[in-house]
Amino acid sequence: MHIIATGLSHKTAPIEVREKVSFPEDRLPDALECLVGYPSVSESVILSTCNRTEIYSVVAGVEEGKADIIDFLCEYQDLKRNALEKYLYFHEGPSAVHHVFRVASSLDSMVVGEAQILGQVKEAYTSAYEAQATSAVLNKLFRHALQVGKRVRTETEIGESAVSISYAAVELAKRVFESLEGRTVLVVGAGEMSELTVKHLIANGVTKVLVTNRTFKRAKELADGLGGEAIKFDDIIESMARADILISSTASPDFVIDKSEVATVMHRRRNKPIFLIDIALPRDIDPEVGNLYNVFLYDIDDLQSVVQSNLAERARAAHLCEGIVEREVADFISWISTLEVVPTISTLKERAESIRLLELEKALKRFKDLSEDELSVLNALTTGIVNKLLHEPIVRLKECANQKDGYLYIESLRHLFDLESRLLQGGKTSEVPRSVKSLGTVADCPDGERHALDRQAEQRVSGGIEG
Amino acid sequence: MEKLAIIAFWLAAVASITASLMYIKNFFAKVEKKDHVELATLAAAAAFMLLITSILIRVGTVGFERSASPFMGRAIFAMFITGVYLMIEMVYARRAPRVRVLGAFVMPVVVIFEFLAWHVYRLNLTLTDQLKSAWVGMHVTFAVSAYAAMTVAVGMAVVYLLQERQLKNKKAAASAFLKRFPSLEASDSLCNRSIVLSFSFLTLVIGTGIIRAEMLPEWSQWYQDVKILAAVATWLVFGFYLGVRTLFDWRGRRANVVAIIGFFAGIFTYFANYLLPSIHSYGKGF
């Protein structure tokens, strides 16, 4: 019985390859059924996201297991073996456990600390569970992995702060205003990044969106897209007096908003704080504006540096997470080792021997003055019964252990003779069957966490600007 | 009965220590646990109720005049400050949960005052005839309330200035610590309200004090008393705060700096009779 992980990810394979290998959700049950049909494979979970496709399996032997899984991938996805093989990585035993724990903890993700992966791992496991492709080992492994994924998020700051520019803007706004509920945002000019930011703001409670642009027609289009109200460009000062947050991203080569204008606005606002976000290049808002009383101005570089330092923070947290993962792997390994045949047999023998001695002692209390001979007969009798009784099960167990699903016998034996607590002396009690449903979903995650994808979107955008 | 009051006071101290630890723990906790948050509030509420109980039992058994002592002064202050904090939590916590940070500052102050109170438990204060007046009773109660409110105000003003400096310097990410502080908007508004409260109580303190002083010929020179002058100065600073805030829209940094100056004037007022001769000299501990 061996756990192996086979797969490819953004680290080893380009998108063209990942696309071909990925499994759409509706085909998973079928694929899983096909996979566990291979002779060496007894359990499987397929984790397929846009960044990775990985197959976790319990196999009878490592080499034949690997071969079967590659065969399955090639046949099922209609790929050439030698074209696929160079992108694949393998982990076996403790290393496979380590890998799945790191994946669930988002330590292996493109954006370390992103929250989607935990939900994706959960979905992958649920599909496999429902398709009856998992059994004791992978059930335990994935439930444990999901717990590890949750644990790193609650015990470290790995998922705490914004790592996308648009979300960093929202986080900053929340430090100026207690709540974004019912606030007004004014959008000047168009752009993918400002739309993204507005969407985040709306998700956080902003109710009113004002949109303005040099050409009113364009403003109108943008406003329709964002569900907002179009404003004439000449009315910008008037609108700023009404807004709490301003996002500017025009293509203008000069400053669109200067200091004296904002000073007028602040006077009209009676000095109520305003948060200005300038994500245009070249900048739209005179940086001098930031020195005005109760004006908080962030340009794209400021936001970028916030993101950078948050990323550094995550890197530090990731270091802590690695430690947590190591410890959890050790825990899991100590559980899995109880499934080994040799320790199980010796525990069984110990258990039988201790019962024998206990019963013998009880009997001896009733017979006083037994001779040496009588004593040795009694001893031999009890030993004989115990050994005879255990002989067959032990021989059969040894035979079965090397076959497919052999550990099921071991597990049954442990259960029938109540060996669990004895095998795990000092360790945790073995079975913690938590309902899968009680483990969190993506919806449970703080909303600061939906930005891993934004970041990718932003990279596309900023790539576009640079190009 | 006196022992009952002592036991209630001790239990209040235990509750306050629990509340302090819980608020501090919640502040540093990575994930907010609902029952921990509730436990903190519950402990603070228990401390408040127990302090009231202890004070009432004492007043009830030995009478109003004989119960006045440095111990009582400090115990009442601890009770008021807990009460003011709980009121803020009740009003604000739903809209601005981050105001609970204040608990981590206020509850330890409560604990300190309880220890200070216990420290002077044996000290007795025999009330002179001058002090045996309902005016004096009101005067002291208002003073304690005014101090309690300004303590909250200065806490919020400091939080505001720290947060604002970070946002202005664009070092917003440098300290994850300040993310747990209330937003600029919340701390500014809370500071403002606390000052409105403190200012109103100060007005009443000065008013009742003057009325009582005018009744007695030996106190007719009250306008030369250092504690009274300091109180008037504090009152003026807070008045200035409220004035410029309404008339010139001085919200934010400027207003909060004024609030902190006002608090220092308040501290000076509190200790003035320790430092300089004053007609308040027997009132040490108040």
PDB file of N, CA, C and O in Angstrom, chain B residues 22-74:
ATOM      1  N   MET B  22      -8.894  39.302  28.184  1.00  0.00           N
ATOM      2  CA  MET B  22      -9.663  38.878  27.014  1.00  0.00           C
ATOM      3  C   MET B  22      -9.605  39.925  25.905  1.00  0.00           C
ATOM      4  O   MET B  22      -9.462  39.590  24.739  1.00  0.00           O
ATOM      5  N   TYR B  23      -9.735  41.204  26.271  1.00  0.00           N
ATOM      6  CA  TYR B  23      -9.697  42.247  25.232  1.00  0.00           C
ATOM      7  C   TYR B  23      -8.329  42.261  24.561  1.00  0.00           C
ATOM      8  O   TYR B  23      -8.215  42.382  23.344  1.00  0.00           O
ATOM      9  N   ILE B  24      -7.287  42.112  25.373  1.00  0.00           N
ATOM     10  CA  ILE B  24      -5.944  42.128  24.796  1.00  0.00           C
ATOM     11  C   ILE B  24      -5.749  40.903  23.914  1.00  0.00           C
ATOM     12  O   ILE B  24      -5.239  40.989  22.795  1.00  0.00           O
ATOM     13  N   LYS B  25      -6.234  39.772  24.417  1.00  0.00           N
ATOM     14  CA  LYS B  25      -6.095  38.533  23.651  1.00  0.00           C
ATOM     15  C   LYS B  25      -6.848  38.656  22.312  1.00  0.00           C
ATOM     16  O   LYS B  25      -6.310  38.329  21.265  1.00  0.00           O
ATOM     17  N   ASN B  26      -8.062  39.164  22.374  1.00  0.00           N
ATOM     18  CA  ASN B  26      -8.852  39.318  21.147  1.00  0.00           C
ATOM     19  C   ASN B  26      -8.183  40.270  20.168  1.00  0.00           C
ATOM     20  O   ASN B  26      -8.268  40.095  18.960  1.00  0.00           O
ATOM     21  N   PHE B  27      -7.524  41.281  20.740  1.00  0.00           N
ATOM     22  CA  PHE B  27      -6.871  42.249  19.867  1.00  0.00           C
ATOM     23  C   PHE B  27      -5.756  41.585  19.070  1.00  0.00           C
ATOM     24  O   PHE B  27      -5.581  41.841  17.886  1.00  0.00           O
ATOM     25  N   PHE B  28      -5.021  40.695  19.729  1.00  0.00           N
ATOM     26  CA  PHE B  28      -3.892  40.066  19.041  1.00  0.00           C
ATOM     27  C   PHE B  28      -4.285  38.798  18.297  1.00  0.00           C
ATOM     28  O   PHE B  28      -3.492  38.279  17.531  1.00  0.00           O
ATOM     29  N   ALA B  29      -5.496  38.304  18.542  1.00  0.00           N
ATOM     30  CA  ALA B  29      -5.902  37.041  17.920  1.00  0.00           C
ATOM     31  C   ALA B  29      -5.964  37.193  16.408  1.00  0.00           C
ATOM     32  O   ALA B  29      -6.406  38.225  15.900  1.00  0.00           O
ATOM     33  N   LYS B  30      -5.520  36.182  15.712  1.00  0.00           N
ATOM     34  CA  LYS B  30      -5.520  36.249  14.249  1.00  0.00           C
ATOM     35  C   LYS B  30      -6.948  36.173  13.730  1.00  0.00           C
ATOM     36  O   LYS B  30      -7.323  36.840  12.790  1.00  0.00           O
ATOM     37  N   VAL B  31      -7.729  35.340  14.376  1.00  0.00           N
ATOM     38  CA  VAL B  31      -9.118  35.209  13.968  1.00  0.00           C
ATOM     39  C   VAL B  31      -9.988  35.491  15.180  1.00  0.00           C
ATOM     40  O   VAL B  31      -9.739  34.976  16.262  1.00  0.00           O
ATOM     41  N   GLU B  32     -10.994  36.334  14.965  1.00  0.00           N
ATOM     42  CA  GLU B  32     -11.855  36.713  16.075  1.00  0.00           C
ATOM     43  C   GLU B  32     -12.784  35.559  16.420  1.00  0.00           C
ATOM     44  O   GLU B  32     -13.510  35.066  15.569  1.00  0.00           O
ATOM     45  N   LYS B  33     -12.744  35.126  17.670  1.00  0.00           N
ATOM     46  CA  LYS B  33     -13.666  34.073  18.087  1.00  0.00           C
ATOM     47  C   LYS B  33     -14.849  34.726  18.778  1.00  0.00           C
ATOM     48  O   LYS B  33     -14.672  35.514  19.697  1.00  0.00           O
ATOM     49  N   LYS B  34     -16.044  34.355  18.352  1.00  0.00           N
ATOM     50  CA  LYS B  34     -17.238  35.034  18.828  1.00  0.00           C
ATOM     51  C   LYS B  34     -17.385  34.911  20.337  1.00  0.00           C
ATOM     52  O   LYS B  34     -17.673  35.886  21.032  1.00  0.00           O
ATOM     53  N   ASP B  35     -17.178  33.698  20.855  1.00  0.00           N
ATOM     54  CA  ASP B  35     -17.391  33.544  22.299  1.00  0.00           C
ATOM     55  C   ASP B  35     -16.317  34.272  23.109  1.00  0.00           C
ATOM     56  O   ASP B  35     -16.591  34.718  24.220  1.00  0.00           O
ATOM     57  N   HIS B  36     -15.124  34.450  22.530  1.00  0.00           N
ATOM     58  CA  HIS B  36     -14.107  35.217  23.246  1.00  0.00           C
ATOM     59  C   HIS B  36     -14.501  36.692  23.325  1.00  0.00           C
ATOM     60  O   HIS B  36     -14.308  37.337  24.341  1.00  0.00           O
ATOM     61  N   VAL B  37     -15.046  37.186  22.212  1.00  0.00           N
ATOM     62  CA  VAL B  37     -15.489  38.573  22.188  1.00  0.00           C
ATOM     63  C   VAL B  37     -16.597  38.779  23.218  1.00  0.00           C
ATOM     64  O   VAL B  37     -16.594  39.737  23.997  1.00  0.00           O
ATOM     65  N   GLU B  38     -17.522  37.827  23.251  1.00  0.00           N
ATOM     66  CA  GLU B  38     -18.631  37.944  24.205  1.00  0.00           C
ATOM     67  C   GLU B  38     -18.140  37.839  25.645  1.00  0.00           C
ATOM     68  O   GLU B  38     -18.621  38.550  26.522  1.00  0.00           O
ATOM     69  N   LEU B  39     -17.186  36.953  25.857  1.00  0.00           N
ATOM     70  CA  LEU B  39     -16.657  36.770  27.210  1.00  0.00           C
ATOM     71  C   LEU B  39     -16.034  38.065  27.720  1.00  0.00           C
ATOM     72  O   LEU B  39     -16.236  38.451  28.874  1.00  0.00           O
ATOM     73  N   ALA B  40     -15.302  38.758  26.838  1.00  0.00           N
ATOM     74  CA  ALA B  40     -14.667  40.014  27.230  1.00  0.00           C
ATOM     75  C   ALA B  40     -15.723  41.017  27.674  1.00  0.00           C
ATOM     76  O   ALA B  40     -15.623  41.630  28.742  1.00  0.00           O
ATOM     77  N   THR B  41     -16.764  41.170  26.843  1.00  0.00           N
ATOM     78  CA  THR B  41     -17.820  42.123  27.171  1.00  0.00           C
ATOM     79  C   THR B  41     -18.529  41.725  28.462  1.00  0.00           C
ATOM     80  O   THR B  41     -18.815  42.561  29.319  1.00  0.00           O
ATOM     81  N   LEU B  42     -18.788  40.433  28.588  1.00  0.00           N
ATOM     82  CA  LEU B  42     -19.477  39.927  29.773  1.00  0.00           C
ATOM     83  C   LEU B  42     -18.672  40.212  31.035  1.00  0.00           C
ATOM     84  O   LEU B  42     -19.215  40.660  32.049  1.00  0.00           O
ATOM     85  N   ALA B  43     -17.367  39.980  30.959  1.00  0.00           N
ATOM     86  CA  ALA B  43     -16.505  40.213  32.121  1.00  0.00           C
ATOM     87  C   ALA B  43     -16.496  41.695  32.475  1.00  0.00           C
ATOM     88  O   ALA B  43     -16.552  42.064  33.653  1.00  0.00           O
ATOM     89  N   ALA B  44     -16.454  42.550  31.445  1.00  0.00           N
ATOM     90  CA  ALA B  44     -16.460  43.993  31.698  1.00  0.00           C
ATOM     91  C   ALA B  44     -17.778  44.400  32.344  1.00  0.00           C
ATOM     92  O   ALA B  44     -17.812  45.195  33.303  1.00  0.00           O
ATOM     93  N   ALA B  45     -18.877  43.835  31.836  1.00  0.00           N
ATOM     94  CA  ALA B  45     -20.195  44.158  32.398  1.00  0.00           C
ATOM     95  C   ALA B  45     -20.276  43.677  33.846  1.00  0.00           C
ATOM     96  O   ALA B  45     -20.800  44.384  34.720  1.00  0.00           O
ATOM     97  N   ALA B  46     -19.717  42.490  34.111  1.00  0.00           N
ATOM     98  CA  ALA B  46     -19.723  41.953  35.470  1.00  0.00           C
ATOM     99  C   ALA B  46     -18.922  42.864  36.389  1.00  0.00           C
ATOM    100  O   ALA B  46     -19.358  43.181  37.507  1.00  0.00           O
ATOM    101  N   ALA B  47     -17.763  43.329  35.905  1.00  0.00           N
ATOM    102  CA  ALA B  47     -16.933  44.224  36.709  1.00  0.00           C
ATOM    103  C   ALA B  47     -17.720  45.485  37.062  1.00  0.00           C
ATOM    104  O   ALA B  47     -17.711  45.950  38.207  1.00  0.00           O
ATOM    105  N   PHE B  48     -18.436  46.007  36.066  1.00  0.00           N
ATOM    106  CA  PHE B  48     -19.226  47.220  36.272  1.00  0.00           C
ATOM    107  C   PHE B  48     -20.294  46.992  37.351  1.00  0.00           C
ATOM    108  O   PHE B  48     -20.417  47.769  38.310  1.00  0.00           O
ATOM    109  N   MET B  49     -21.047  45.898  37.203  1.00  0.00           N
ATOM    110  CA  MET B  49     -22.129  45.614  38.154  1.00  0.00           C
ATOM    111  C   MET B  49     -21.576  45.399  39.564  1.00  0.00           C
ATOM    112  O   MET B  49     -22.131  45.890  40.547  1.00  0.00           O
ATOM    113  N   LEU B  50     -20.485  44.664  39.653  1.00  0.00           N
ATOM    114  CA  LEU B  50     -19.908  44.374  40.967  1.00  0.00           C
ATOM    115  C   LEU B  50     -19.385  45.642  41.638  1.00  0.00           C
ATOM    116  O   LEU B  50     -19.525  45.815  42.849  1.00  0.00           O
ATOM    117  N   LEU B  51     -18.793  46.531  40.833  1.00  0.00           N
ATOM    118  CA  LEU B  51     -18.303  47.791  41.401  1.00  0.00           C
ATOM    119  C   LEU B  51     -19.466  48.608  41.941  1.00  0.00           C
ATOM    120  O   LEU B  51     -19.408  49.139  43.054  1.00  0.00           O
ATOM    121  N   ILE B  52     -20.542  48.679  41.163  1.00  0.00           N
ATOM    122  CA  ILE B  52     -21.729  49.405  41.633  1.00  0.00           C
ATOM    123  C   ILE B  52     -22.235  48.782  42.921  1.00  0.00           C
ATOM    124  O   ILE B  52     -22.520  49.480  43.903  1.00  0.00           O
ATOM    125  N   THR B  53     -22.325  47.439  42.936  1.00  0.00           N
ATOM    126  CA  THR B  53     -22.824  46.747  44.121  1.00  0.00           C
ATOM    127  C   THR B  53     -21.977  47.089  45.335  1.00  0.00           C
ATOM    128  O   THR B  53     -22.490  47.469  46.392  1.00  0.00           O
ATOM    129  N   SER B  54     -20.656  46.968  45.154  1.00  0.00           N
ATOM    130  CA  SER B  54     -19.742  47.234  46.259  1.00  0.00           C
ATOM    131  C   SER B  54     -19.923  48.659  46.783  1.00  0.00           C
ATOM    132  O   SER B  54     -20.005  48.885  47.991  1.00  0.00           O
ATOM    133  N   ILE B  55     -20.014  49.610  45.851  1.00  0.00           N
ATOM    134  CA  ILE B  55     -20.136  51.017  46.247  1.00  0.00           C
ATOM    135  C   ILE B  55     -21.457  51.253  46.978  1.00  0.00           C
ATOM    136  O   ILE B  55     -21.507  51.882  48.042  1.00  0.00           O
ATOM    137  N   LEU B  56     -22.545  50.663  46.431  1.00  0.00           N
ATOM    138  CA  LEU B  56     -23.864  50.876  47.048  1.00  0.00           C
ATOM    139  C   LEU B  56     -23.921  50.256  48.439  1.00  0.00           C
ATOM    140  O   LEU B  56     -24.479  50.864  49.366  1.00  0.00           O
ATOM    141  N   ILE B  57     -23.348  49.060  48.582  1.00  0.00           N
ATOM    142  CA  ILE B  57     -23.377  48.418  49.904  1.00  0.00           C
ATOM    143  C   ILE B  57     -22.661  49.302  50.916  1.00  0.00           C
ATOM    144  O   ILE B  57     -23.156  49.551  52.020  1.00  0.00           O
ATOM    145  N   ARG B  58     -21.514  49.818  50.494  1.00  0.00           N
ATOM    146  CA  ARG B  58     -20.741  50.673  51.412  1.00  0.00           C
ATOM    147  C   ARG B  58     -21.496  51.922  51.795  1.00  0.00           C
ATOM    148  O   ARG B  58     -21.585  52.275  52.978  1.00  0.00           O
ATOM    149  N   VAL B  59     -22.068  52.568  50.794  1.00  0.00           N
ATOM    150  CA  VAL B  59     -22.830  53.787  51.076  1.00  0.00           C
ATOM    151  C   VAL B  59     -24.029  53.439  51.952  1.00  0.00           C
ATOM    152  O   VAL B  59     -24.358  54.155  52.908  1.00  0.00           O
ATOM    153  N   GLY B  60     -24.675  52.303  51.634  1.00  0.00           N
ATOM    154  CA  GLY B  60     -25.869  51.905  52.385  1.00  0.00           C
ATOM    155  C   GLY B  60     -25.565  51.590  53.833  1.00  0.00           C
ATOM    156  O   GLY B  60     -26.368  51.902  54.718  1.00  0.00           O
ATOM    157  N   THR B  61     -24.417  50.986  54.121  1.00  0.00           N
ATOM    158  CA  THR B  61     -24.155  50.571  55.497  1.00  0.00           C
ATOM    159  C   THR B  61     -23.578  51.693  56.355  1.00  0.00           C
ATOM    160  O   THR B  61     -23.981  51.858  57.494  1.00  0.00           O
ATOM    161  N   VAL B  62     -22.625  52.445  55.800  1.00  0.00           N
ATOM    162  CA  VAL B  62     -22.012  53.460  56.667  1.00  0.00           C
ATOM    163  C   VAL B  62     -22.532  54.870  56.401  1.00  0.00           C
ATOM    164  O   VAL B  62     -22.162  55.798  57.101  1.00  0.00           O
ATOM    165  N   GLY B  63     -23.380  54.992  55.408  1.00  0.00           N
ATOM    166  CA  GLY B  63     -23.939  56.315  55.148  1.00  0.00           C
ATOM    167  C   GLY B  63     -23.088  57.094  54.163  1.00  0.00           C
ATOM    168  O   GLY B  63     -21.887  56.828  54.016  1.00  0.00           O
ATOM    169  N   PHE B  64     -23.723  58.029  53.512  1.00  0.00           N
ATOM    170  CA  PHE B  64     -23.070  58.766  52.442  1.00  0.00           C
ATOM    171  C   PHE B  64     -21.835  59.513  52.923  1.00  0.00           C
ATOM    172  O   PHE B  64     -20.779  59.437  52.321  1.00  0.00           O
ATOM    173  N   GLU B  65     -21.979  60.205  54.071  1.00  0.00           N
ATOM    174  CA  GLU B  65     -20.879  61.082  54.496  1.00  0.00           C
ATOM    175  C   GLU B  65     -19.663  60.292  54.931  1.00  0.00           C
ATOM    176  O   GLU B  65     -18.538  60.624  54.589  1.00  0.00           O
ATOM    177  N   ARG B  66     -19.903  59.198  55.641  1.00  0.00           N
ATOM    178  CA  ARG B  66     -18.756  58.446  56.150  1.00  0.00           C
ATOM    179  C   ARG B  66     -18.121  57.566  55.085  1.00  0.00           C
ATOM    180  O   ARG B  66     -16.999  57.096  55.246  1.00  0.00           O
ATOM    181  N   SER B  67     -18.855  57.330  54.032  1.00  0.00           N
ATOM    182  CA  SER B  67     -18.291  56.455  53.005  1.00  0.00           C
ATOM    183  C   SER B  67     -17.321  57.184  52.084  1.00  0.00           C
ATOM    184  O   SER B  67     -16.594  56.566  51.330  1.00  0.00           O
ATOM    185  N   ALA B  68     -17.320  58.506  52.119  1.00  0.00           N
ATOM    186  CA  ALA B  68     -16.406  59.252  51.249  1.00  0.00           C
ATOM    187  C   ALA B  68     -14.969  59.018  51.695  1.00  0.00           C
ATOM    188  O   ALA B  68     -14.628  59.251  52.844  1.00  0.00           O
ATOM    189  N   SER B  69     -14.167  58.503  50.787  1.00  0.00           N
ATOM    190  CA  SER B  69     -12.767  58.240  51.119  1.00  0.00           C
ATOM    191  C   SER B  69     -11.985  58.135  49.816  1.00  0.00           C
ATOM    192  O   SER B  69     -12.584  57.991  48.752  1.00  0.00           O
ATOM    193  N   PRO B  70     -10.669  58.206  49.893  1.00  0.00           N
ATOM    194  CA  PRO B  70      -9.878  58.029  48.655  1.00  0.00           C
ATOM    195  C   PRO B  70     -10.229  56.715  47.968  1.00  0.00           C
ATOM    196  O   PRO B  70     -10.317  56.648  46.737  1.00  0.00           O
ATOM    197  N   PHE B  71     -10.432  55.672  48.785  1.00  0.00           N
ATOM    198  CA  PHE B  71     -10.794  54.379  48.198  1.00  0.00           C
ATOM    199  C   PHE B  71     -12.029  54.514  47.322  1.00  0.00           C
ATOM    200  O   PHE B  71     -12.071  54.088  46.173  1.00  0.00           O
ATOM    201  N   MET B  72     -13.058  55.165  47.878  1.00  0.00           N
ATOM    202  CA  MET B  72     -14.312  55.292  47.139  1.00  0.00           C
ATOM    203  C   MET B  72     -14.115  56.096  45.871  1.00  0.00           C
ATOM    204  O   MET B  72     -14.667  55.784  44.818  1.00  0.00           O
ATOM    205  N   GLY B  73     -13.308  57.160  45.978  1.00  0.00           N
ATOM    206  CA  GLY B  73     -13.068  57.997  44.811  1.00  0.00           C
ATOM    207  C   GLY B  73     -12.535  57.175  43.657  1.00  0.00           C
ATOM    208  O   GLY B  73     -13.033  57.252  42.524  1.00  0.00           O
ATOM    209  N   ARG B  74     -11.540  56.355  43.962  1.00  0.00           N
ATOM    210  CA  ARG B  74     -10.923  55.577  42.900  1.00  0.00           C
ATOM    211  C   ARG B  74     -11.847  54.466  42.403  1.00  0.00           C
ATOM    212  O   ARG B  74     -11.894  54.173  41.212  1.00  0.00           O
TER     213      ARG B  74
END
